[in-house]
Amino acid sequence: MTDDVQNRIQGLVDANPVLLFMKGSPLFPQCGFSSRAIAILNHLGVEFESVDVLQDQGVRQGIKAFSDWPTIPQLYVKGEFVGGSDIMMEMYESGELAQLLADKGVAAQG
Ligand SMILES: N[C@@H](CCC(=O)N[C@@H](CS)C(=O)NCC(=O)O)C(=O)O
């Protein structure tokens, strides 16, 4: 991964308290795994930003090296890598994801 891509990813992660690297957009996810990740975040009612890796092959490959995680989607909360959609689902079902968001001071909406 080039320093440029790494710096861009770091900047995105630093600037957005809840950030999902995904394929497509929240309204039009381009992969079932990304769609599932969006559904979980929407169920939790948390405000989040997303990055469409399909728009940038550098970020698509770079985020895998950055996180040392081979697939998309990838969730970051307050700069911390949480995991992909399987981990998100497990943490959602156990209540851990809501707890993590609360612990990090990321308020759910309404
Ligand atoms: N088990 C993974 C499934 C994610 C997955 O397999 N993603 C694939 C298809 S979207 C992927 O990122 N492949 C590499 C790529 O497309 O660059 C998860 O928990 O998120």
mmCIF file of N, CA and C and ligand atoms in Angstrom:
data_model
loop_
_atom_site.group_PDB
_atom_site.id
_atom_site.type_symbol
_atom_site.label_atom_id
_atom_site.label_comp_id
_atom_site.label_asym_id
_atom_site.label_seq_id
_atom_site.Cartn_x
_atom_site.Cartn_y
_atom_site.Cartn_z
ATOM 1 N N MET A 1 0.858 -1.187 0.000
ATOM 2 C CA MET A 1 0.000 0.000 0.000
ATOM 3 C C MET A 1 0.898 1.243 0.000
ATOM 4 N N THR A 2 0.576 2.204 -0.871
ATOM 5 C CA THR A 2 1.392 3.422 -0.895
ATOM 6 C C THR A 2 1.076 4.273 0.330
ATOM 7 N N ASP A 3 2.049 5.145 0.670
ATOM 8 C CA ASP A 3 1.830 6.059 1.802
ATOM 9 C C ASP A 3 0.618 6.938 1.559
ATOM 10 N N ASP A 4 0.440 7.318 0.280
ATOM 11 C CA ASP A 4 -0.675 8.198 -0.076
ATOM 12 C C ASP A 4 -2.016 7.548 0.270
ATOM 13 N N VAL A 5 -2.174 6.297 -0.122
ATOM 14 C CA VAL A 5 -3.434 5.596 0.162
ATOM 15 C C VAL A 5 -3.591 5.402 1.669
ATOM 16 N N GLN A 6 -2.504 5.006 2.301
ATOM 17 C CA GLN A 6 -2.552 4.799 3.755
ATOM 18 C C GLN A 6 -2.972 6.092 4.472
ATOM 19 N N ASN A 7 -2.381 7.216 4.039
ATOM 20 C CA ASN A 7 -2.710 8.495 4.665
ATOM 21 C C ASN A 7 -4.163 8.887 4.417
ATOM 22 N N ARG A 8 -4.638 8.609 3.205
ATOM 23 C CA ARG A 8 -6.035 8.924 2.900
ATOM 24 C C ARG A 8 -6.969 8.098 3.772
ATOM 25 N N ILE A 9 -6.671 6.815 3.898
ATOM 26 C CA ILE A 9 -7.522 5.942 4.724
ATOM 27 C C ILE A 9 -7.464 6.391 6.182
ATOM 28 N N GLN A 10 -6.263 6.688 6.659
ATOM 29 C CA GLN A 10 -6.128 7.150 8.048
ATOM 30 C C GLN A 10 -6.951 8.420 8.273
ATOM 31 N N GLY A 11 -6.906 9.324 7.301
ATOM 32 C CA GLY A 11 -7.670 10.569 7.394
ATOM 33 C C GLY A 11 -9.165 10.301 7.468
ATOM 34 N N LEU A 12 -9.641 9.372 6.665
ATOM 35 C CA LEU A 12 -11.069 9.020 6.667
ATOM 36 C C LEU A 12 -11.480 8.424 8.009
ATOM 37 N N VAL A 13 -10.641 7.525 8.509
ATOM 38 C CA VAL A 13 -10.930 6.846 9.775
ATOM 39 C C VAL A 13 -10.921 7.860 10.933
ATOM 40 N N ASP A 14 -9.979 8.791 10.876
ATOM 41 C CA ASP A 14 -9.883 9.801 11.944
ATOM 42 C C ASP A 14 -11.053 10.780 11.907
ATOM 43 N N ALA A 15 -11.546 11.058 10.697
ATOM 44 C CA ALA A 15 -12.544 12.126 10.541
ATOM 45 C C ALA A 15 -13.976 11.664 10.799
ATOM 46 N N ASN A 16 -14.187 10.353 10.815
ATOM 47 C CA ASN A 16 -15.567 9.849 10.898
ATOM 48 C C ASN A 16 -15.708 8.862 12.052
ATOM 49 N N PRO A 17 -16.484 9.241 13.087
ATOM 50 C CA PRO A 17 -16.604 8.390 14.281
ATOM 51 C C PRO A 17 -17.099 6.976 13.969
ATOM 52 N N VAL A 18 -18.040 6.873 13.061
ATOM 53 C CA VAL A 18 -18.514 5.551 12.632
ATOM 54 C C VAL A 18 -18.402 5.519 11.105
ATOM 55 N N LEU A 19 -17.557 4.644 10.617
ATOM 56 C CA LEU A 19 -17.250 4.637 9.184
ATOM 57 C C LEU A 19 -17.290 3.216 8.656
ATOM 58 N N LEU A 20 -18.066 3.036 7.598
ATOM 59 C CA LEU A 20 -18.159 1.717 6.969
ATOM 60 C C LEU A 20 -17.540 1.771 5.575
ATOM 61 N N PHE A 21 -16.501 0.985 5.373
ATOM 62 C CA PHE A 21 -15.981 0.759 4.033
ATOM 63 C C PHE A 21 -16.852 -0.333 3.428
ATOM 64 N N MET A 22 -17.443 -0.025 2.286
ATOM 65 C CA MET A 22 -18.445 -0.947 1.731
ATOM 66 C C MET A 22 -18.388 -0.933 0.212
ATOM 67 N N LYS A 23 -19.206 -1.792 -0.375
ATOM 68 C CA LYS A 23 -19.380 -1.758 -1.826
ATOM 69 C C LYS A 23 -20.734 -1.129 -2.104
ATOM 70 N N GLY A 24 -20.729 -0.031 -2.867
ATOM 71 C CA GLY A 24 -21.955 0.694 -3.147
ATOM 72 C C GLY A 24 -22.227 1.733 -2.080
ATOM 73 N N SER A 25 -23.469 2.188 -2.046
ATOM 74 C CA SER A 25 -23.874 3.220 -1.095
ATOM 75 C C SER A 25 -24.887 2.625 -0.121
ATOM 76 N N PRO A 26 -25.136 3.328 1.006
ATOM 77 C CA PRO A 26 -26.145 2.803 1.941
ATOM 78 C C PRO A 26 -27.506 2.571 1.277
ATOM 79 N N LEU A 27 -27.869 3.428 0.338
ATOM 80 C CA LEU A 27 -29.156 3.244 -0.341
ATOM 81 C C LEU A 27 -29.107 2.133 -1.388
ATOM 82 N N PHE A 28 -27.928 1.983 -1.994
ATOM 83 C CA PHE A 28 -27.780 0.972 -3.046
ATOM 84 C C PHE A 28 -26.519 0.139 -2.837
ATOM 85 N N PRO A 29 -26.534 -0.705 -1.809
ATOM 86 C CA PRO A 29 -25.366 -1.562 -1.579
ATOM 87 C C PRO A 29 -25.180 -2.502 -2.777
ATOM 88 N N GLN A 30 -23.920 -2.740 -3.124
ATOM 89 C CA GLN A 30 -23.620 -3.556 -4.299
ATOM 90 C C GLN A 30 -23.159 -4.964 -3.932
ATOM 91 N N CYS A 31 -23.387 -5.348 -2.693
ATOM 92 C CA CYS A 31 -22.972 -6.677 -2.242
ATOM 93 C C CYS A 31 -23.825 -7.035 -1.030
ATOM 94 N N GLY A 32 -24.183 -8.309 -0.913
ATOM 95 C CA GLY A 32 -25.032 -8.735 0.198
ATOM 96 C C GLY A 32 -24.401 -8.497 1.562
ATOM 97 N N PHE A 33 -23.078 -8.632 1.631
ATOM 98 C CA PHE A 33 -22.401 -8.422 2.922
ATOM 99 C C PHE A 33 -22.469 -6.951 3.332
ATOM 100 N N SER A 34 -22.273 -6.070 2.357
ATOM 101 C CA SER A 34 -22.380 -4.638 2.651
ATOM 102 C C SER A 34 -23.815 -4.286 3.015
ATOM 103 N N SER A 35 -24.760 -4.902 2.327
ATOM 104 C CA SER A 35 -26.166 -4.656 2.611
ATOM 105 C C SER A 35 -26.501 -5.051 4.055
ATOM 106 N N ARG A 36 -25.941 -6.162 4.483
ATOM 107 C CA ARG A 36 -26.199 -6.638 5.846
ATOM 108 C C ARG A 36 -25.596 -5.675 6.873
ATOM 109 N N ALA A 37 -24.394 -5.188 6.569
ATOM 110 C CA ALA A 37 -23.736 -4.239 7.486
ATOM 111 C C ALA A 37 -24.565 -2.961 7.619
ATOM 112 N N ILE A 38 -25.096 -2.492 6.499
ATOM 113 C CA ILE A 38 -25.935 -1.288 6.526
ATOM 114 C C ILE A 38 -27.202 -1.547 7.345
ATOM 115 N N ALA A 39 -27.810 -2.706 7.152
ATOM 116 C CA ALA A 39 -29.040 -3.029 7.889
ATOM 117 C C ALA A 39 -28.776 -3.010 9.394
ATOM 118 N N ILE A 40 -27.625 -3.530 9.795
ATOM 119 C CA ILE A 40 -27.285 -3.554 11.229
ATOM 120 C C ILE A 40 -27.133 -2.133 11.761
ATOM 121 N N LEU A 41 -26.397 -1.300 11.040
ATOM 122 C CA LEU A 41 -26.191 0.081 11.501
ATOM 123 C C LEU A 41 -27.527 0.829 11.538
ATOM 124 N N ASN A 42 -28.367 0.578 10.547
ATOM 125 C CA ASN A 42 -29.680 1.234 10.546
ATOM 126 C C ASN A 42 -30.541 0.758 11.717
ATOM 127 N N HIS A 43 -30.489 -0.536 12.025
ATOM 128 C CA HIS A 43 -31.242 -1.063 13.178
ATOM 129 C C HIS A 43 -30.777 -0.414 14.468
ATOM 130 N N LEU A 44 -29.478 -0.163 14.549
ATOM 131 C CA LEU A 44 -28.927 0.436 15.763
ATOM 132 C C LEU A 44 -29.222 1.936 15.820
ATOM 133 N N GLY A 45 -29.621 2.500 14.691
ATOM 134 C CA GLY A 45 -29.977 3.916 14.658
ATOM 135 C C GLY A 45 -28.796 4.840 14.845
ATOM 136 N N VAL A 46 -27.631 4.378 14.431
ATOM 137 C CA VAL A 46 -26.431 5.187 14.633
ATOM 138 C C VAL A 46 -26.118 5.965 13.356
ATOM 139 N N GLU A 47 -25.629 7.194 13.558
ATOM 140 C CA GLU A 47 -25.217 8.001 12.412
ATOM 141 C C GLU A 47 -23.872 7.482 11.922
ATOM 142 N N PHE A 48 -23.730 7.324 10.631
ATOM 143 C CA PHE A 48 -22.461 6.813 10.123
ATOM 144 C C PHE A 48 -22.168 7.384 8.745
ATOM 145 N N GLU A 49 -20.911 7.281 8.373
ATOM 146 C CA GLU A 49 -20.488 7.631 7.019
ATOM 147 C C GLU A 49 -20.023 6.349 6.346
ATOM 148 N N SER A 50 -20.003 6.392 5.016
ATOM 149 C CA SER A 50 -19.532 5.213 4.297
ATOM 150 C C SER A 50 -18.578 5.625 3.183
ATOM 151 N N VAL A 51 -17.742 4.687 2.815
ATOM 152 C CA VAL A 51 -16.827 4.860 1.689
ATOM 153 C C VAL A 51 -17.101 3.718 0.723
ATOM 154 N N ASP A 52 -17.392 4.085 -0.527
ATOM 155 C CA ASP A 52 -17.650 3.073 -1.557
ATOM 156 C C ASP A 52 -16.315 2.671 -2.184
ATOM 157 N N VAL A 53 -15.844 1.485 -1.829
ATOM 158 C CA VAL A 53 -14.534 1.052 -2.336
ATOM 159 C C VAL A 53 -14.568 0.757 -3.833
ATOM 160 N N LEU A 54 -15.771 0.594 -4.386
ATOM 161 C CA LEU A 54 -15.865 0.331 -5.831
ATOM 162 C C LEU A 54 -15.508 1.575 -6.640
ATOM 163 N N GLN A 55 -15.516 2.726 -5.969
ATOM 164 C CA GLN A 55 -15.164 3.980 -6.649
ATOM 165 C C GLN A 55 -13.665 4.218 -6.656
ATOM 166 N N ASP A 56 -12.920 3.399 -5.937
ATOM 167 C CA ASP A 56 -11.482 3.664 -5.781
ATOM 168 C C ASP A 56 -10.751 2.348 -5.509
ATOM 169 N N GLN A 57 -10.121 1.835 -6.548
ATOM 170 C CA GLN A 57 -9.440 0.542 -6.399
ATOM 171 C C GLN A 57 -8.281 0.624 -5.403
ATOM 172 N N GLY A 58 -7.669 1.820 -5.295
ATOM 173 C CA GLY A 58 -6.582 1.999 -4.323
ATOM 174 C C GLY A 58 -7.090 1.784 -2.904
ATOM 175 N N VAL A 59 -8.233 2.380 -2.606
ATOM 176 C CA VAL A 59 -8.829 2.215 -1.271
ATOM 177 C C VAL A 59 -9.333 0.781 -1.105
ATOM 178 N N ARG A 60 -9.893 0.223 -2.171
ATOM 179 C CA ARG A 60 -10.414 -1.164 -2.089
ATOM 180 C C ARG A 60 -9.312 -2.125 -1.655
ATOM 181 N N GLN A 61 -8.149 -2.011 -2.250
ATOM 182 C CA GLN A 61 -7.055 -2.896 -1.864
ATOM 183 C C GLN A 61 -6.356 -2.381 -0.598
ATOM 184 N N GLY A 62 -6.240 -1.045 -0.517
ATOM 185 C CA GLY A 62 -5.501 -0.445 0.604
ATOM 186 C C GLY A 62 -6.126 -0.707 1.957
ATOM 187 N N ILE A 63 -7.464 -0.721 2.006
ATOM 188 C CA ILE A 63 -8.114 -0.917 3.305
ATOM 189 C C ILE A 63 -7.847 -2.325 3.839
ATOM 190 N N LYS A 64 -7.628 -3.267 2.928
ATOM 191 C CA LYS A 64 -7.349 -4.642 3.368
ATOM 192 C C LYS A 64 -5.998 -4.705 4.082
ATOM 193 N N ALA A 65 -5.020 -3.987 3.533
ATOM 194 C CA ALA A 65 -3.697 -3.945 4.172
ATOM 195 C C ALA A 65 -3.746 -3.110 5.445
ATOM 196 N N PHE A 66 -4.473 -1.996 5.373
ATOM 197 C CA PHE A 66 -4.569 -1.077 6.517
ATOM 198 C C PHE A 66 -5.112 -1.794 7.756
ATOM 199 N N SER A 67 -6.158 -2.598 7.530
ATOM 200 C CA SER A 67 -6.822 -3.299 8.646
ATOM 201 C C SER A 67 -6.268 -4.694 8.860
ATOM 202 N N ASP A 68 -5.465 -5.168 7.904
ATOM 203 C CA ASP A 68 -5.036 -6.564 7.909
ATOM 204 C C ASP A 68 -6.267 -7.476 7.950
ATOM 205 N N TRP A 69 -7.209 -7.150 7.052
ATOM 206 C CA TRP A 69 -8.485 -7.884 6.963
ATOM 207 C C TRP A 69 -8.812 -8.018 5.483
ATOM 208 N N PRO A 70 -9.112 -9.235 5.005
ATOM 209 C CA PRO A 70 -9.100 -9.459 3.555
ATOM 210 C C PRO A 70 -10.349 -9.072 2.778
ATOM 211 N N THR A 71 -11.404 -8.667 3.462
ATOM 212 C CA THR A 71 -12.677 -8.476 2.747
ATOM 213 C C THR A 71 -13.351 -7.158 3.122
ATOM 214 N N ILE A 72 -14.338 -6.819 2.308
ATOM 215 C CA ILE A 72 -15.234 -5.678 2.488
ATOM 216 C C ILE A 72 -16.608 -6.285 2.814
ATOM 217 N N PRO A 73 -17.396 -5.714 3.687
ATOM 218 C CA PRO A 73 -17.272 -4.430 4.371
ATOM 219 C C PRO A 73 -16.327 -4.479 5.569
ATOM 220 N N GLN A 74 -15.983 -3.281 6.019
ATOM 221 C CA GLN A 74 -15.162 -3.135 7.227
ATOM 222 C C GLN A 74 -15.703 -1.941 8.019
ATOM 223 N N LEU A 75 -15.924 -2.188 9.303
ATOM 224 C CA LEU A 75 -16.462 -1.131 10.168
ATOM 225 C C LEU A 75 -15.387 -0.580 11.098
ATOM 226 N N TYR A 76 -15.304 0.741 11.153
ATOM 227 C CA TYR A 76 -14.440 1.429 12.120
ATOM 228 C C TYR A 76 -15.313 2.273 13.047
ATOM 229 N N VAL A 77 -15.019 2.213 14.342
ATOM 230 C CA VAL A 77 -15.692 3.065 15.319
ATOM 231 C C VAL A 77 -14.619 3.806 16.107
ATOM 232 N N LYS A 78 -14.673 5.127 16.032
ATOM 233 C CA LYS A 78 -13.706 5.994 16.721
ATOM 234 C C LYS A 78 -12.269 5.534 16.474
ATOM 235 N N GLY A 79 -11.984 5.240 15.241
ATOM 236 C CA GLY A 79 -10.626 4.883 14.849
ATOM 237 C C GLY A 79 -10.247 3.439 15.091
ATOM 238 N N GLU A 80 -11.180 2.675 15.670
ATOM 239 C CA GLU A 80 -10.876 1.267 15.993
ATOM 240 C C GLU A 80 -11.558 0.350 14.985
ATOM 241 N N PHE A 81 -10.799 -0.579 14.427
ATOM 242 C CA PHE A 81 -11.372 -1.559 13.512
ATOM 243 C C PHE A 81 -12.227 -2.549 14.298
ATOM 244 N N VAL A 82 -13.470 -2.694 13.860
ATOM 245 C CA VAL A 82 -14.393 -3.605 14.555
ATOM 246 C C VAL A 82 -14.442 -4.956 13.842
ATOM 247 N N GLY A 83 -14.652 -4.956 12.520
ATOM 248 C CA GLY A 83 -14.694 -6.208 11.782
ATOM 249 C C GLY A 83 -15.564 -6.096 10.542
ATOM 250 N N GLY A 84 -15.856 -7.239 9.958
ATOM 251 C CA GLY A 84 -16.718 -7.313 8.782
ATOM 252 C C GLY A 84 -18.150 -7.624 9.176
ATOM 253 N N SER A 85 -18.936 -8.034 8.202
ATOM 254 C CA SER A 85 -20.368 -8.185 8.458
ATOM 255 C C SER A 85 -20.683 -9.363 9.386
ATOM 256 N N ASP A 86 -19.879 -10.433 9.332
ATOM 257 C CA ASP A 86 -20.132 -11.565 10.246
ATOM 258 C C ASP A 86 -19.924 -11.132 11.699
ATOM 259 N N ILE A 87 -18.816 -10.445 11.921
ATOM 260 C CA ILE A 87 -18.523 -9.980 13.287
ATOM 261 C C ILE A 87 -19.566 -8.966 13.733
ATOM 262 N N MET A 88 -19.936 -8.070 12.814
ATOM 263 C CA MET A 88 -20.978 -7.088 13.155
ATOM 264 C C MET A 88 -22.268 -7.791 13.564
ATOM 265 N N MET A 89 -22.647 -8.833 12.827
ATOM 266 C CA MET A 89 -23.895 -9.537 13.139
ATOM 267 C C MET A 89 -23.811 -10.233 14.501
ATOM 268 N N GLU A 90 -22.675 -10.885 14.746
ATOM 269 C CA GLU A 90 -22.502 -11.548 16.049
ATOM 270 C C GLU A 90 -22.574 -10.536 17.185
ATOM 271 N N MET A 91 -21.886 -9.411 16.981
ATOM 272 C CA MET A 91 -21.853 -8.380 18.034
ATOM 273 C C MET A 91 -23.209 -7.700 18.179
ATOM 274 N N TYR A 92 -23.927 -7.580 17.074
ATOM 275 C CA TYR A 92 -25.274 -6.986 17.130
ATOM 276 C C TYR A 92 -26.207 -7.899 17.933
ATOM 277 N N GLU A 93 -26.156 -9.190 17.613
ATOM 278 C CA GLU A 93 -27.062 -10.136 18.269
ATOM 279 C C GLU A 93 -26.765 -10.283 19.759
ATOM 280 N N SER A 94 -25.498 -10.167 20.120
ATOM 281 C CA SER A 94 -25.135 -10.317 21.533
ATOM 282 C C SER A 94 -25.299 -9.013 22.323
ATOM 283 N N GLY A 95 -25.532 -7.923 21.593
ATOM 284 C CA GLY A 95 -25.640 -6.618 22.262
ATOM 285 C C GLY A 95 -24.315 -5.901 22.388
ATOM 286 N N GLU A 96 -23.238 -6.595 21.975
ATOM 287 C CA GLU A 96 -21.889 -6.018 22.111
ATOM 288 C C GLU A 96 -21.671 -4.779 21.249
ATOM 289 N N LEU A 97 -22.295 -4.771 20.074
ATOM 290 C CA LEU A 97 -22.073 -3.648 19.166
ATOM 291 C C LEU A 97 -22.729 -2.384 19.719
ATOM 292 N N ALA A 98 -23.942 -2.520 20.223
ATOM 293 C CA ALA A 98 -24.618 -1.370 20.839
ATOM 294 C C ALA A 98 -23.805 -0.882 22.034
ATOM 295 N N GLN A 99 -23.258 -1.832 22.792
ATOM 296 C CA GLN A 99 -22.450 -1.472 23.962
ATOM 297 C C GLN A 99 -21.172 -0.744 23.551
ATOM 298 N N LEU A 100 -20.526 -1.257 22.503
ATOM 299 C CA LEU A 100 -19.307 -0.616 22.011
ATOM 300 C C LEU A 100 -19.589 0.829 21.589
ATOM 301 N N LEU A 101 -20.687 1.014 20.852
ATOM 302 C CA LEU A 101 -21.039 2.364 20.402
ATOM 303 C C LEU A 101 -21.303 3.270 21.597
ATOM 304 N N ALA A 102 -22.000 2.729 22.587
ATOM 305 C CA ALA A 102 -22.277 3.521 23.784
ATOM 306 C C ALA A 102 -20.980 3.849 24.520
ATOM 307 N N ASP A 103 -20.105 2.857 24.657
ATOM 308 C CA ASP A 103 -18.830 3.063 25.350
ATOM 309 C C ASP A 103 -17.982 4.119 24.653
ATOM 310 N N LYS A 104 -18.079 4.153 23.335
ATOM 311 C CA LYS A 104 -17.279 5.104 22.550
ATOM 312 C C LYS A 104 -17.962 6.471 22.453
ATOM 313 N N GLY A 105 -19.145 6.568 23.051
ATOM 314 C CA GLY A 105 -19.843 7.855 23.062
ATOM 315 C C GLY A 105 -20.490 8.202 21.740
ATOM 316 N N VAL A 106 -20.824 7.176 20.970
ATOM 317 C CA VAL A 106 -21.488 7.408 19.689
ATOM 318 C C VAL A 106 -22.983 7.194 19.907
ATOM 319 N N ALA A 107 -23.699 8.299 19.951
ATOM 320 C CA ALA A 107 -25.107 8.224 20.328
ATOM 321 C C ALA A 107 -25.952 7.666 19.202
ATOM 322 N N ALA A 108 -26.876 6.778 19.564
ATOM 323 C CA ALA A 108 -27.882 6.319 18.604
ATOM 324 C C ALA A 108 -28.896 7.439 18.421
ATOM 325 N N GLN A 109 -29.485 7.521 17.251
ATOM 326 C CA GLN A 109 -30.491 8.547 16.957
ATOM 327 C C GLN A 109 -31.860 8.032 17.379
ATOM 328 N N GLY A 110 -32.584 8.842 18.137
ATOM 329 C CA GLY A 110 -33.987 8.586 18.518
ATOM 330 C C GLY A 110 -34.219 7.167 18.885
HETATM 331 N N1 LIG B 1 -17.362 -13.059 5.852
HETATM 332 C C1 LIG B 1 -17.129 -11.750 5.305
HETATM 333 C C2 LIG B 1 -17.748 -11.654 3.954
HETATM 334 C C3 LIG B 1 -17.260 -10.473 3.139
HETATM 335 C C4 LIG B 1 -16.748 -10.902 1.790
HETATM 336 O O1 LIG B 1 -16.551 -12.110 1.524
HETATM 337 N N2 LIG B 1 -16.509 -9.919 0.921
HETATM 338 C C5 LIG B 1 -15.993 -10.203 -0.389
HETATM 339 C C6 LIG B 1 -17.087 -10.006 -1.430
HETATM 340 S S1 LIG B 1 -17.964 -8.470 -1.264
HETATM 341 C C7 LIG B 1 -14.793 -9.304 -0.670
HETATM 342 O O2 LIG B 1 -14.609 -8.285 -0.039
HETATM 343 N N3 LIG B 1 -13.935 -9.710 -1.617
HETATM 344 C C8 LIG B 1 -12.737 -8.954 -1.943
HETATM 345 C C9 LIG B 1 -12.992 -7.838 -2.890
HETATM 346 O O3 LIG B 1 -14.059 -7.794 -3.515
HETATM 347 O O4 LIG B 1 -12.110 -6.980 -3.034
HETATM 348 C C10 LIG B 1 -17.674 -10.694 6.276
HETATM 349 O O5 LIG B 1 -17.924 -11.065 7.389
HETATM 350 O O6 LIG B 1 -17.837 -9.511 5.942
#
